[in-house]
Coordinates of C-alpha atoms and ligand atoms in Angstrom, one line a residue:
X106 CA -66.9 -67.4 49.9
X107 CA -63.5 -67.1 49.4
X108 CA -63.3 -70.7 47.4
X109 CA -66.4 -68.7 44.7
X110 CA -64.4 -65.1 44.6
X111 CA -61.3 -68.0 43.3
X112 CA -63.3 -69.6 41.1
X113 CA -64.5 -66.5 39.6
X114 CA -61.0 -64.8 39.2
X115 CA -59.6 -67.9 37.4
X116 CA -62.3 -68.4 34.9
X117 CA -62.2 -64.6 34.2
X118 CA -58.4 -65.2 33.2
X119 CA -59.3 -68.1 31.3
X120 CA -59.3 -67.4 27.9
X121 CA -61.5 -68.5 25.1
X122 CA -59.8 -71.1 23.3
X123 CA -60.3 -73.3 20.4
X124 CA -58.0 -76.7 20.2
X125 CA -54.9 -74.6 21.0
X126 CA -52.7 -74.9 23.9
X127 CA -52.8 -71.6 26.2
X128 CA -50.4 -70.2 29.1
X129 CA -52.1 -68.2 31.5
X130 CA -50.3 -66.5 34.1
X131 CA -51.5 -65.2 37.0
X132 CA -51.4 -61.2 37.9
X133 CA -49.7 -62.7 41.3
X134 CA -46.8 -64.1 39.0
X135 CA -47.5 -67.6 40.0
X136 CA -47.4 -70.0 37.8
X137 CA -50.9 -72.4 36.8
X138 CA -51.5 -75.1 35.8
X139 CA -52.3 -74.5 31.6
X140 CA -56.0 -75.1 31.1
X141 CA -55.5 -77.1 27.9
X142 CA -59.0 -77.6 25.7
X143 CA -59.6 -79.1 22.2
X144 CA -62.2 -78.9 19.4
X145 CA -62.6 -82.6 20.2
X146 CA -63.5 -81.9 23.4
X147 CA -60.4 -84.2 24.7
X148 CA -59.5 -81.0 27.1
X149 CA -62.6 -80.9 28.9
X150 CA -61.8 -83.9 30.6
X151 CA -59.0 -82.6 31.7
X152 CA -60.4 -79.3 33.5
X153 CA -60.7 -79.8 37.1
X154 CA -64.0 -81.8 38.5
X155 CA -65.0 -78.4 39.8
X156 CA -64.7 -76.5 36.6
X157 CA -68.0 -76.3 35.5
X158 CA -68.0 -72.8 33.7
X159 CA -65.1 -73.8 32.1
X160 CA -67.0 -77.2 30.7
X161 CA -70.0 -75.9 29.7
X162 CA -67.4 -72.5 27.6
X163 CA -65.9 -75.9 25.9
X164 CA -69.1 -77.5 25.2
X165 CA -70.3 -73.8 23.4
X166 CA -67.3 -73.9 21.8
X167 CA -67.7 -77.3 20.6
X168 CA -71.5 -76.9 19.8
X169 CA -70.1 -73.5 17.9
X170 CA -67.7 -75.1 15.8
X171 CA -69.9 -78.2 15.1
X172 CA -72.5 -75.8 13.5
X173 CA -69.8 -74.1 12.0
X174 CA -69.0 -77.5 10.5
X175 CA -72.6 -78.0 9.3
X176 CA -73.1 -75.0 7.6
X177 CA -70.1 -75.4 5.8
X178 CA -71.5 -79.0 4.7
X179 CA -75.0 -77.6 4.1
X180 CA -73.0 -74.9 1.5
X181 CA -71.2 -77.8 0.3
X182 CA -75.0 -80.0 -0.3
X183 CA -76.5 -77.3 -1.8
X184 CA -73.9 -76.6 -4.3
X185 CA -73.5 -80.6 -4.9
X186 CA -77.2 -80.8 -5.5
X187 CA -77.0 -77.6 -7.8
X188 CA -74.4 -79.6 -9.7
X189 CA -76.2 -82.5 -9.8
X190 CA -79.4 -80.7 -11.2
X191 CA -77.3 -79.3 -14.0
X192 CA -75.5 -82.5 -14.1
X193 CA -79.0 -84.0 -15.1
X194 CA -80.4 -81.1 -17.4
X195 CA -77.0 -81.6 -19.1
X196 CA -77.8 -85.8 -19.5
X197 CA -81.7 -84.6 -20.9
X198 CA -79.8 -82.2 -23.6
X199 CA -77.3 -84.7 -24.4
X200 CA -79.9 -87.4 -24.5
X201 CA -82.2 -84.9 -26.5
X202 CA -79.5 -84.5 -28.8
X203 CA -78.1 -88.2 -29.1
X204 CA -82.0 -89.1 -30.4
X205 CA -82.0 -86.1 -32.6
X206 CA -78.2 -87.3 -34.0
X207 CA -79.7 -91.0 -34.2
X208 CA -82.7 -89.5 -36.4
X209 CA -80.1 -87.2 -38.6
X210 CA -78.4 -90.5 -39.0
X211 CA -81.2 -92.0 -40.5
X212 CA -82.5 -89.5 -42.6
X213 CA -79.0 -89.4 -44.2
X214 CA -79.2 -93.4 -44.8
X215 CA -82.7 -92.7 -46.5
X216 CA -81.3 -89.5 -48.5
X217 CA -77.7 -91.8 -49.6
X218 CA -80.7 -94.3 -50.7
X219 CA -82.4 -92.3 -52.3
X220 CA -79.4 -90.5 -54.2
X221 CA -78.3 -93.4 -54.9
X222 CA -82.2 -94.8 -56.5
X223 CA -82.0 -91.2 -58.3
X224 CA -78.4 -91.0 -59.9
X225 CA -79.6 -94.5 -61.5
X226 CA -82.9 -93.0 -62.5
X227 CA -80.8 -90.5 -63.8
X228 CA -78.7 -92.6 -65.7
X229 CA -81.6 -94.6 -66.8
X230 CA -83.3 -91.5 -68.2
X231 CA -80.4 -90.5 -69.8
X232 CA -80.4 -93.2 -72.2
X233 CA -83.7 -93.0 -73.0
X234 CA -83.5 -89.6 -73.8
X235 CA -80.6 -90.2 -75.7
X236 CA -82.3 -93.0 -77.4
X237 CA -85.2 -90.9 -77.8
X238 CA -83.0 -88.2 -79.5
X239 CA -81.4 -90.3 -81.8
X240 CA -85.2 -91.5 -82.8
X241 CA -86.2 -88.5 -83.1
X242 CA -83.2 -87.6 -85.5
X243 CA -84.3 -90.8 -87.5
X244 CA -87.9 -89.2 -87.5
X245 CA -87.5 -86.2 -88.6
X246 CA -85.1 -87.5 -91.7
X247 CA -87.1 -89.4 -93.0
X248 CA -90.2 -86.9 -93.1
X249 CA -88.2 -84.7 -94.8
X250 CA -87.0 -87.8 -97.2
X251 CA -90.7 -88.4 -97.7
X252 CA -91.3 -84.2 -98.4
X253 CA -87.8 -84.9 -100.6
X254 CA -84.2 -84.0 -100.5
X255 CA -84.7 -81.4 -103.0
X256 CA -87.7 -78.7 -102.5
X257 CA -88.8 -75.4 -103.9
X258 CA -90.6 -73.4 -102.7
X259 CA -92.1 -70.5 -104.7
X260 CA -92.4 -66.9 -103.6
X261 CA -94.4 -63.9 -105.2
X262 CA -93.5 -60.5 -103.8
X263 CA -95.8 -57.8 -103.2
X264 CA -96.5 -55.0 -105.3
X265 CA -94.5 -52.4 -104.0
X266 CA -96.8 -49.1 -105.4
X267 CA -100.4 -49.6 -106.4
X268 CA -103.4 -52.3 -105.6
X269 CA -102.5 -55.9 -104.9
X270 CA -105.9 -56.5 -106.7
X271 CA -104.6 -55.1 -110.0
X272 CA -101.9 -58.0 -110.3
X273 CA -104.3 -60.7 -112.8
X274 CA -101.9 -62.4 -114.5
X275 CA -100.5 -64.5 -111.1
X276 CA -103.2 -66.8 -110.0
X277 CA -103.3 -68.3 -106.4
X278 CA -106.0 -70.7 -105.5
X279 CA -107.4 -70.1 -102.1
X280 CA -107.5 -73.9 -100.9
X281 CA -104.0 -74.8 -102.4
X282 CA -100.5 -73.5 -101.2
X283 CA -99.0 -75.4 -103.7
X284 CA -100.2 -74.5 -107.5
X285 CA -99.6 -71.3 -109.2
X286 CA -101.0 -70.3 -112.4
X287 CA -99.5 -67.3 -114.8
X288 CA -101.7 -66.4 -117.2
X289 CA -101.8 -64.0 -120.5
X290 CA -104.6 -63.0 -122.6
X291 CA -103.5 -63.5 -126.1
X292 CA -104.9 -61.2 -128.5
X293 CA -106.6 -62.8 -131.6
X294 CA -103.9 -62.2 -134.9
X295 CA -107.2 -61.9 -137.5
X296 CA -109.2 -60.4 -135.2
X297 CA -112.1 -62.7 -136.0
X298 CA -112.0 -64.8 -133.0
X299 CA -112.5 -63.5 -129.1
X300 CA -109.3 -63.4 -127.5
X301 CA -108.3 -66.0 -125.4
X302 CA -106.2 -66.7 -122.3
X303 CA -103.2 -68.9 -122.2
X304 CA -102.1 -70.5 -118.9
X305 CA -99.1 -71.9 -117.5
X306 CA -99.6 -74.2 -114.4
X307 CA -96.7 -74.7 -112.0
X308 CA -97.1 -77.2 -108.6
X309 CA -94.2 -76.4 -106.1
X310 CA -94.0 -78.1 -102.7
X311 CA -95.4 -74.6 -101.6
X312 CA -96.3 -71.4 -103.0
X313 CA -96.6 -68.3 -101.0
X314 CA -98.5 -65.6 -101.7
X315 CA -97.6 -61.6 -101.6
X316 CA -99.1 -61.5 -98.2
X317 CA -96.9 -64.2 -96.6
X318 CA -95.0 -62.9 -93.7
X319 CA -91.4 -64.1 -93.3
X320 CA -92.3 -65.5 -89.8
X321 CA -94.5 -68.1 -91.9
X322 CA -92.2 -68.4 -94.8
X323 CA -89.5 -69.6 -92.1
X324 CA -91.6 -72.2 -91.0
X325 CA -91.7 -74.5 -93.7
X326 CA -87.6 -74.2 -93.8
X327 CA -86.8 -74.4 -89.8
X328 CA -87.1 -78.5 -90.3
X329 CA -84.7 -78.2 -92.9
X330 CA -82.1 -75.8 -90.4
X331 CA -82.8 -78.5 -87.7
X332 CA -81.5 -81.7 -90.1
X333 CA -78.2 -79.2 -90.2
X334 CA -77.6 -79.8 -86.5
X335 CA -78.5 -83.6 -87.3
X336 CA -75.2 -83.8 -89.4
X337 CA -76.8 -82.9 -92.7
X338 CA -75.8 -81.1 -95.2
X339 CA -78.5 -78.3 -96.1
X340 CA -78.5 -75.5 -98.9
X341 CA -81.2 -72.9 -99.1
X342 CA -80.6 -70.9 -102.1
X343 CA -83.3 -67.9 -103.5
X344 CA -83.2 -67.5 -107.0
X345 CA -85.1 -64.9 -109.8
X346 CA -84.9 -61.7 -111.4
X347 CA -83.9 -58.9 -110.1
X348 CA -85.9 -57.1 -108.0
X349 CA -88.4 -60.2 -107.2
X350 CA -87.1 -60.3 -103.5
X351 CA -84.0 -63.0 -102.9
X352 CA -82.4 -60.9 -100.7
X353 CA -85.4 -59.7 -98.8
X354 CA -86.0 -63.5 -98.4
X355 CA -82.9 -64.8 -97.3
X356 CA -81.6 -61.6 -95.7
X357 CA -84.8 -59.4 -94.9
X358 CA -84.2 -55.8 -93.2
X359 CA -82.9 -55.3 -89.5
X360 CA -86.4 -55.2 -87.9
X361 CA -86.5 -58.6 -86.4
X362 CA -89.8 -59.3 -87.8
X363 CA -88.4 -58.9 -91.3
X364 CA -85.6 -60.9 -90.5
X365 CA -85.1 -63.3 -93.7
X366 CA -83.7 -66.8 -93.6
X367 CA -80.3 -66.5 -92.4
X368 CA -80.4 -64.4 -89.6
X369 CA -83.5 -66.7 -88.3
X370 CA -81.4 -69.8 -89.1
X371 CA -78.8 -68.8 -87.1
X372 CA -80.9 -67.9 -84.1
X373 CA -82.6 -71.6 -84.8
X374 CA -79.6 -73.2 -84.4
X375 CA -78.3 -71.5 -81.7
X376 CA -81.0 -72.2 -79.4
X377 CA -81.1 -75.7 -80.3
X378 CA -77.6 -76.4 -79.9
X379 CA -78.2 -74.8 -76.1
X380 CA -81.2 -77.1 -75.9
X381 CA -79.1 -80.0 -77.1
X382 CA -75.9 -79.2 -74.7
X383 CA -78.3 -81.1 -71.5
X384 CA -77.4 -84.0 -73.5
X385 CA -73.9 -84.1 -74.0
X386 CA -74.2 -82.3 -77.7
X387 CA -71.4 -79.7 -77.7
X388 CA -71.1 -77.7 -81.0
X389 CA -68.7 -75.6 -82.3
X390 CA -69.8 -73.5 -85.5
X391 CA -67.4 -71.8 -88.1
X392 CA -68.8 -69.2 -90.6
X393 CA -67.6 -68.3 -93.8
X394 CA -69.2 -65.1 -96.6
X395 CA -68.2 -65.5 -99.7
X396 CA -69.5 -63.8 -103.1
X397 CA -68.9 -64.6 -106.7
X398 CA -68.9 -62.0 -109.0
X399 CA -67.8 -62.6 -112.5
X400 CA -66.7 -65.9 -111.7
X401 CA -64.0 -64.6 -109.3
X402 CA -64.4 -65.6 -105.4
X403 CA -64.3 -62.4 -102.8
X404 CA -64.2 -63.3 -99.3
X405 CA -66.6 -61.0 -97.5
X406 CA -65.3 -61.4 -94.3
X407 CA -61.9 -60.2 -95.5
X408 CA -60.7 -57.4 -93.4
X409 CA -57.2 -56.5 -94.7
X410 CA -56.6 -53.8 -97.1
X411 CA -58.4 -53.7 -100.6
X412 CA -55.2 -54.0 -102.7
X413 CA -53.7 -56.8 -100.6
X414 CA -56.8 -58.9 -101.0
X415 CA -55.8 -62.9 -101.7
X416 CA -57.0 -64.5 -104.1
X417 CA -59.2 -67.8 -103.6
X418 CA -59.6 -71.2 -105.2
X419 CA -62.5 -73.8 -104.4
X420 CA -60.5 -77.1 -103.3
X421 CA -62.6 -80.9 -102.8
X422 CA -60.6 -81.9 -100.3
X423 CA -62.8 -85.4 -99.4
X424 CA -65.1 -86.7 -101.1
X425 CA -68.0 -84.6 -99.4
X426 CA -65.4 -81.5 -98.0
X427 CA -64.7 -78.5 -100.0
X428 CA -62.8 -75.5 -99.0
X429 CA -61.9 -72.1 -100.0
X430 CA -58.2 -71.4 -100.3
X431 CA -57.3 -68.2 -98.3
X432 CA -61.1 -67.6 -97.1
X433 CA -61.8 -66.6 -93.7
X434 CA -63.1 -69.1 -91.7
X435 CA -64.5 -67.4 -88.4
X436 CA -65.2 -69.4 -85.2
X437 CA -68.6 -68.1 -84.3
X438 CA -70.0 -68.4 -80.5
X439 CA -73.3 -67.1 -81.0
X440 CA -75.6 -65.2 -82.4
X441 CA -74.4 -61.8 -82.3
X442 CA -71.4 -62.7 -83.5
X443 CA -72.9 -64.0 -86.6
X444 CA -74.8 -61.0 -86.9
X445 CA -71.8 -58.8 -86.5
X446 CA -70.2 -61.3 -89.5
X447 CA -73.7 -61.1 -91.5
X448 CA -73.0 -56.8 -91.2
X449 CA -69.6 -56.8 -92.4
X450 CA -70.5 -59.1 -95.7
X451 CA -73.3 -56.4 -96.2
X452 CA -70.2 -53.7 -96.6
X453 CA -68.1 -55.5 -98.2
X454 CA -70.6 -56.7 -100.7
X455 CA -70.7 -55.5 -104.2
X456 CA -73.7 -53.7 -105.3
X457 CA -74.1 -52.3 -108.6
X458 CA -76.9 -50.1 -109.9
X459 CA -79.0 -51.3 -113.2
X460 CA -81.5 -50.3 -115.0
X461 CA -83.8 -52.3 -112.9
X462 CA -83.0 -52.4 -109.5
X463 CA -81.4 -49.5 -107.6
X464 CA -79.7 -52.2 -104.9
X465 CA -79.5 -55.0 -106.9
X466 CA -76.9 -57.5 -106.7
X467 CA -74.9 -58.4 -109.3
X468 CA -73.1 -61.6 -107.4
X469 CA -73.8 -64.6 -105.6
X470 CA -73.1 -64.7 -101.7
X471 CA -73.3 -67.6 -100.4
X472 CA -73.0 -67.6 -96.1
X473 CA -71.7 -70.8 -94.9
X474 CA -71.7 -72.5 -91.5
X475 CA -69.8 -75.2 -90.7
X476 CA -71.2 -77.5 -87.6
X477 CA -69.8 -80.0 -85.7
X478 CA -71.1 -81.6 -83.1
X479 CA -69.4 -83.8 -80.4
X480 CA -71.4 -86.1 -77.9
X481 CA -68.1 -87.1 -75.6
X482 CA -70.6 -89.2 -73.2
X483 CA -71.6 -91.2 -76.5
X484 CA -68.6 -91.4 -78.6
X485 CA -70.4 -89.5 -81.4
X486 CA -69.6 -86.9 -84.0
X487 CA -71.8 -85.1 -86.7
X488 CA -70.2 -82.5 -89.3
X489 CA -72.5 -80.6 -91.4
X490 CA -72.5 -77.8 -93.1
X491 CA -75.4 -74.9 -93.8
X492 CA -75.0 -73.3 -96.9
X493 CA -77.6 -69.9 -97.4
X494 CA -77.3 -68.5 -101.0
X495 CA -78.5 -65.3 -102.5
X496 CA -78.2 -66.0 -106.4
X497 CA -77.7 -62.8 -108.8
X498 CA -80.5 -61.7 -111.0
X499 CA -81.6 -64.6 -113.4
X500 CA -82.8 -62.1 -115.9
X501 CA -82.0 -61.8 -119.5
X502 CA -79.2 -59.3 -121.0
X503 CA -81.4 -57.0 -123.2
X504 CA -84.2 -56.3 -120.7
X505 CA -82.2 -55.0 -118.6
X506 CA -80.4 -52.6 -120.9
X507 CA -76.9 -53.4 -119.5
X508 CA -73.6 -52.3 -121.7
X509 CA -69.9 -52.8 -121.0
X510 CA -69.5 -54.1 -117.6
X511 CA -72.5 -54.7 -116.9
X512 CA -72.9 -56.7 -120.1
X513 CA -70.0 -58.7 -118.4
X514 CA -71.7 -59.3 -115.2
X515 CA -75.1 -60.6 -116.9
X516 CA -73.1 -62.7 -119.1
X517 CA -71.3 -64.4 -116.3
X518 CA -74.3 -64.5 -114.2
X519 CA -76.6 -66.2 -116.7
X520 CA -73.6 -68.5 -117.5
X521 CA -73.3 -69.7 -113.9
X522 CA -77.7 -70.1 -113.7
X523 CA -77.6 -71.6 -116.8
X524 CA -74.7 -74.4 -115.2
X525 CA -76.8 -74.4 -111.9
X526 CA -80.0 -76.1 -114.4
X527 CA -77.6 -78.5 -116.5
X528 CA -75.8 -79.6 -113.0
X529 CA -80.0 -79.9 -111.4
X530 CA -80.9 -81.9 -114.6
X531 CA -78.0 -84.4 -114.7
X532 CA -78.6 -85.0 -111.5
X533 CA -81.9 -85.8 -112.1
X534 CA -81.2 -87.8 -114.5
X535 CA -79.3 -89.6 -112.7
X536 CA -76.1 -89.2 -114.8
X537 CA -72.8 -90.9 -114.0
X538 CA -70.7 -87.3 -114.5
X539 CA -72.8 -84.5 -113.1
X540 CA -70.5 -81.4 -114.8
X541 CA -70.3 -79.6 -111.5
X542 CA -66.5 -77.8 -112.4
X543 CA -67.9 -75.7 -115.1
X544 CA -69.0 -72.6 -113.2
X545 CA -67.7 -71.6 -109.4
X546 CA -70.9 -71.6 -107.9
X547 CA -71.7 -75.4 -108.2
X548 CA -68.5 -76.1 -107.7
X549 CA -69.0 -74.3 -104.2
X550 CA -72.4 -75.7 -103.7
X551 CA -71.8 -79.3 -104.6
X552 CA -72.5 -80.8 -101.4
X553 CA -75.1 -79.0 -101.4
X554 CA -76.8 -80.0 -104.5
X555 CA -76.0 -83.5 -104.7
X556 CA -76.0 -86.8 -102.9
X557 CA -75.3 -86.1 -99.2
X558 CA -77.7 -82.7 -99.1
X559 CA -81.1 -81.6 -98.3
X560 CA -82.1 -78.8 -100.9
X561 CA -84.2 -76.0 -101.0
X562 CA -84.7 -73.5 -103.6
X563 CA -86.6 -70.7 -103.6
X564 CA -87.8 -69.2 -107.2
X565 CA -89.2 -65.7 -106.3
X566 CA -91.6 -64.0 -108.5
X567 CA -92.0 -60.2 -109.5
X568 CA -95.6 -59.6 -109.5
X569 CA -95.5 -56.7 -112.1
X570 CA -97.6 -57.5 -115.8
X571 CA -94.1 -55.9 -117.0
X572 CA -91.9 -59.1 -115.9
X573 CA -94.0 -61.9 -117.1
X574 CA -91.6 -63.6 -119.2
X575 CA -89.0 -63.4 -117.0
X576 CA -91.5 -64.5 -114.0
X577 CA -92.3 -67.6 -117.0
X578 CA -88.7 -68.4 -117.4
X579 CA -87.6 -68.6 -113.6
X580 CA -90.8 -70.7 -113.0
X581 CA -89.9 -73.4 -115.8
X582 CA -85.9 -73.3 -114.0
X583 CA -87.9 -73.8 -110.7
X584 CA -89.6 -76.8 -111.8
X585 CA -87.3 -78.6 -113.3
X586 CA -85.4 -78.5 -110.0
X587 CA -88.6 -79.6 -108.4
X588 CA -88.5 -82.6 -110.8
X589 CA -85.2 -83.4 -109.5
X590 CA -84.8 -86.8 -107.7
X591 CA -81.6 -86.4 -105.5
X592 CA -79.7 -89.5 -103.8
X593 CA -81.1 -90.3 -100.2
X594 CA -79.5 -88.1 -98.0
X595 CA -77.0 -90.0 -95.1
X596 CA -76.0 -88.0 -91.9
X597 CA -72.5 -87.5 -91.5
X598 CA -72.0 -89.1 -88.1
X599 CA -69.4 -91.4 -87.0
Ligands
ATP110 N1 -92.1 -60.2 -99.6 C1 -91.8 -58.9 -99.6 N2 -92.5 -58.0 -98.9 C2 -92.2 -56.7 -98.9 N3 -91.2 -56.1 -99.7 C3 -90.5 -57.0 -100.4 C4 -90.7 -58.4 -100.5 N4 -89.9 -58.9 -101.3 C5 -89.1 -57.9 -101.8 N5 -89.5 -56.8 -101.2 C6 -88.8 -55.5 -101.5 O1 -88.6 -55.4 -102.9 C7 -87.4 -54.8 -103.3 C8 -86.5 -55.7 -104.1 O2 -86.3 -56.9 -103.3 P1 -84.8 -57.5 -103.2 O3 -83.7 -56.5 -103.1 O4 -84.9 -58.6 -102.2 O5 -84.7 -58.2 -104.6 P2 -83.5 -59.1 -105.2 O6 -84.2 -60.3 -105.8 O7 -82.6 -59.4 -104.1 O8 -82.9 -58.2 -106.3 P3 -81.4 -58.3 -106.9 O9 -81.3 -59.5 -107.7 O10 -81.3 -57.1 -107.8 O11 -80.5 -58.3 -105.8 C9 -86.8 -54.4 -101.9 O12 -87.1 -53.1 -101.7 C10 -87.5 -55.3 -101.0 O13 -87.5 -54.7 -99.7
MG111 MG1 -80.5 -59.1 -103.9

C-alpha cells in the first residue's frame, strides 16, 4: 500500500512534458531523480521499469504529436495536390494557347502569301489599267479624228413670245439631226407666175432644234471636254447675231439644268480628273477670262482698281504656247472655285444695250483653262488647254441701227468675224501663211483653230421671219468652217 500511495504521489508531480528536460522537486525538499522524456520516445526508456503511467503519458504524448505531425502533412498534401491541379489547368491553357498561337502563326503565313499574290495582282492590274487607259485615250482620238478635228454644230433658239408652229421659214427634218433648210417664198416680180419658194440647204455635223435641252446639247461636246484632259487642245466657240442664244449656250442661267457649256465643262473635267487620280493622273488647272472689246484685251478676272487696270498683249511664246501679258492666271481647285471665277467675269463684263438685244454683248470672252496633267508612276506629262468662247453679235451695222460708239463696236466686231472666216478658209485651204495676227481674237485662239486643236463651233440661229438674212449669212460662215479640213490633231504628252 504504501509502495501504490508513492507511486501515485510521484506521477501526480510529474509533469507533462514534451522533448524538454524537467526538474521536479519534491514538497519534502528532496531532491529526484529528473524524469527526462523526449518526442522520440528516447526518455521512456529511461523511466524506471515500474513506471508504467508514466510510459503509456509518453506514448500519448508521442501518438499526440505524431498526429499532430500528420495533420500538418495532410494540410501540406492537400495544398500540394491543389497546386498541382492548378499546375495542370495552367499546362491545358497554355497548351490551349500554344495550338491556338501555332494556328495564328499559320494563318499569318497564308495572309503574308496571299498579300504578297495580291500586291502582284495589284501591280499587274495596274498596268493593264494603265495600258487600257492609254488605249482608251488612243480610242477616243481617233473617233473624234474620224467625226473631225473641226465641227459645228448648229443651234436654233426658241421663239421667246408666240407659237413655235408659226416659225416656217426654218425647216428641221424629223429623221435627220444634221440638215437644216431656210426657206423664203419669193414673190413673182410680173405677177404672172405663182410664187415660188427658194431654199437654202445647210448639213452640219448636228443641228438642234428649238426644243433641245442643254443637258443634250452637252452631250455631243462632253467627248470633245474629255480629249482636253487627254492633252488636247479644244476650243468651243458659239457664234451668230445677237440675240440668237451664244451666251445662253455656252453660259446658260444659274439653274443647273440651264447650265450652258462651261460651267458643265468644268464639272466634266473635274470629276474625271478625280476619277483619273486612282491611276497616278494628278492635275493642276489654271483659269484665265479674258474679253476683247474693240480690239483691246480686258482681263475679267482683274480685281484691282478700274483706273489702274494693266494693259495686255497676246505673246507666242512656243510654237503651240501663247500667253497674255499681265492677265490673271488663277490656280483653280475645283469647281466652285471656277464658278466663283465664272461670277466675277459676269461683273466685270461689258454689256451694252442695242437696238436689238437689251443684254447683248458687244465683246468676245473667251474663258480659258489651262491643264496639266502629271502621271509620276509613269513618267508622263499632258498640257492642254480648254478654250470656251462667246463671240460678239455677227450682225450687220445698219440692222442694228447703231451710231457713234456703237458704230465702233460693230465695226470692230465684224472686222474680227470677218478675220475669224479668212483665218477658217486658209486653213482650209491648206495655205502656207494662215494670217492669224490680223485681229486679237485669232491671234488668241490660234491653238485652237489650227494644227494641234480639236474645234467646235457653234452657229446659233434666231428663229424670227425678221432675221432671215442674218440667220442666211451666219449659216454660209458656219459652213465654210464645216468645210474646213484641219491638220490631225497630236496630244501634247511627253
Ligand atoms: N435655247 C434657248 N432656250 C430658251 N431661251 C433661250 C435659248 N437661247 C437663247 N435664249 C434666250 O434668248 C435671249 C437671248 O439669248 P442670248 O443672250 O444667249 O443671246 P446672245 O447670242 O448671247 O446675244 P448677244 O450677242 O447680244 O450677246 C436670252 O433671254 C436667252 O435666255
Ligand atoms: Mg451674249
Amino acid at each position: 500500500v504504501i509502495f501504490l500511495v508513492l507511486l501515485q504521489n510521484t506521477t501526480s508531480r510529474l509533469p507533462v512534458m514534451s522533448g524538454k528536460r524537467a526538474h521536479t522537486s519534491s514538497t519534502d525538499g528532496e531532491q529526484q531523480q529528473p524524469a527526462q522524456v523526449s518526442a522520440a520516445g528516447s526518455g521512456a526508456s529511461r523511466r524506471p521499469g515500474w513506471d508504467l503511467k508514466g510510459k503509456v503519458s509518453d506514448m500519448e504524448n508521442k501518438v499526440q504529436n505524431y498526429q499532430g505531425k500528420i495533420k500538418s502533412a495532410n494540410q501540406e498534401n492537400e495544398y500540394l495536390k491543389d497546386s498541382i491541379t492548378k499546375a495542370q489547368k495552367h499546362k491545358t491553357q497554355l497548351a490551349i494557347q500554344t495550338s491556338a498561337l501555332g494556328r495564328c502563326q499559320d494563318h499569318l503565313k497564308e495572309s503574308q502569301e496571299l498579300a504578297g499574290n495580291l500586291e502582284e495582282t495589284v501591280a499587274h492590274q495596274r498596268e493593264e489599267l494603265h495600258l487600257g487607259e492609254m488605249e482608251r485615250r488612243k480610242l477616243h482620238n481617233a473617233i473624234q479624228e474620224l467625226k473631225g478635228n473641226i465641227r459645228v454644230f448648229c443651234r436654233v433658239r426658241p421663239l421667246l413670245t408666240g407659237n413655235q408652229s408659226d416659225v416656217l421659214h426654218i425647216q428641221l427634218p424629223a429623221h435627220d439631226n444634221k440638215a437644216l433648210t431656210l426657206a423664203k417664198m419669193e414673190e413673182s416680180h410680173t405677177g404672172r407666175t405663182a410664187d415660188t419658194q427658194k431654199s437654202y440647204n445647210f448639213s452640219f455635223d448636228r443641228v438642234f432644234g428649238p426644243r433641245a435641252v442643254q443637258r443634250e446639247v452637252f452631250e455631243e461636246i462632253s467627248l470633245l471636254v474629255q480629249s482636253a484632259l487627254d492633252g488636247y487642245n479644244v476650243c468651243c466657240f458659239a457664234y451668230g447675231q445677237t440675240g440668237s442664244g451664244k451666251t445662253f449656250t455656252m453660259e446658260g442661267s444659274d439653274l443647273e439644268e440651264l447650265w450652258g457649256v462651261i460651267p458643265r465643262a468644268v464639272q466634266q473635267i473635274f470629276k474625271s480628273a478625280k476619277a483619273l487620280r486612282a491611276q497616278g493622273w494628278q492635275y493642276t488647272f489654271t483659269a484665265s477670262f479674258v474679253e476683247i472689246y474693240n480690239e483691246t484685251l480686258r482681263d475679267l478676272l482683274y480685281t484691282g482698281k478700274p483706273n489702274k487696270r494693266p494693259e495686255h498683249e497676246i505673246r507666242k511664246i512656243s510654237s503651240n504656247e501663247i500667253t497674255v501679258t499681265n492677265l490673271t492666271y488663277q490656280k483653280v481647285n475645283n469647281e466652285d472655285e471656277v464658278h466663283n471665277l465664272i461670277m466675277l467675269a459676269n461683273q466685270n463684263r461689258s454689256t451694252a444695250r442695242t437696238g436689238m438685244n437689251d443684254h447683248s454683248s458687244r465683246s468676245h470672252s473667251v474663258f480659258q483653262l489651262d491643264i496639266e496633267g502629271q502621271n509620276s508612276d509613269r513618267d508622263t506629262k499632258c498640257k492642254s488647254t480648254l478654250c470656251l468662247v462667246d463671240l460678239a453679235g455677227s450682225e450687220r451695222v445698219q440692222k442694228s441701227q447703231s451710231q457713234g460708239d456703237r458704230f465702233k463696236e460693230m465695226t470692230a466686231i465684224n472686222s474680227s468675224l470677218t478675220n475669224l472666216g479668212i483665218v477658217i478658209a486658209a486653213l482650209a485651204n491648206k495655205d502656207s501663211f494662215v494670217p492669224y495676227r490680223n485681229s486679237k481674237l485669232t491671234y488668241l485662239l490660234q491653238n485652237c483653230l489650227g494644227g494641234n486643236s480639236k474645234t467646235l463651233m457653234f452657229v446659233n440661229i434666231s428663229p424670227e421671219e425678221e432675221s432671215f438674212s442674218e440667220s442666211l449669212n451666219s449659216l454660209r460662215f458656219a459652213s465654210k468652217v464645216n468645210d474646213c479640213v484641219i491638220g490631225t490633231a497630236s496630244a501634247n504628252r511627253k
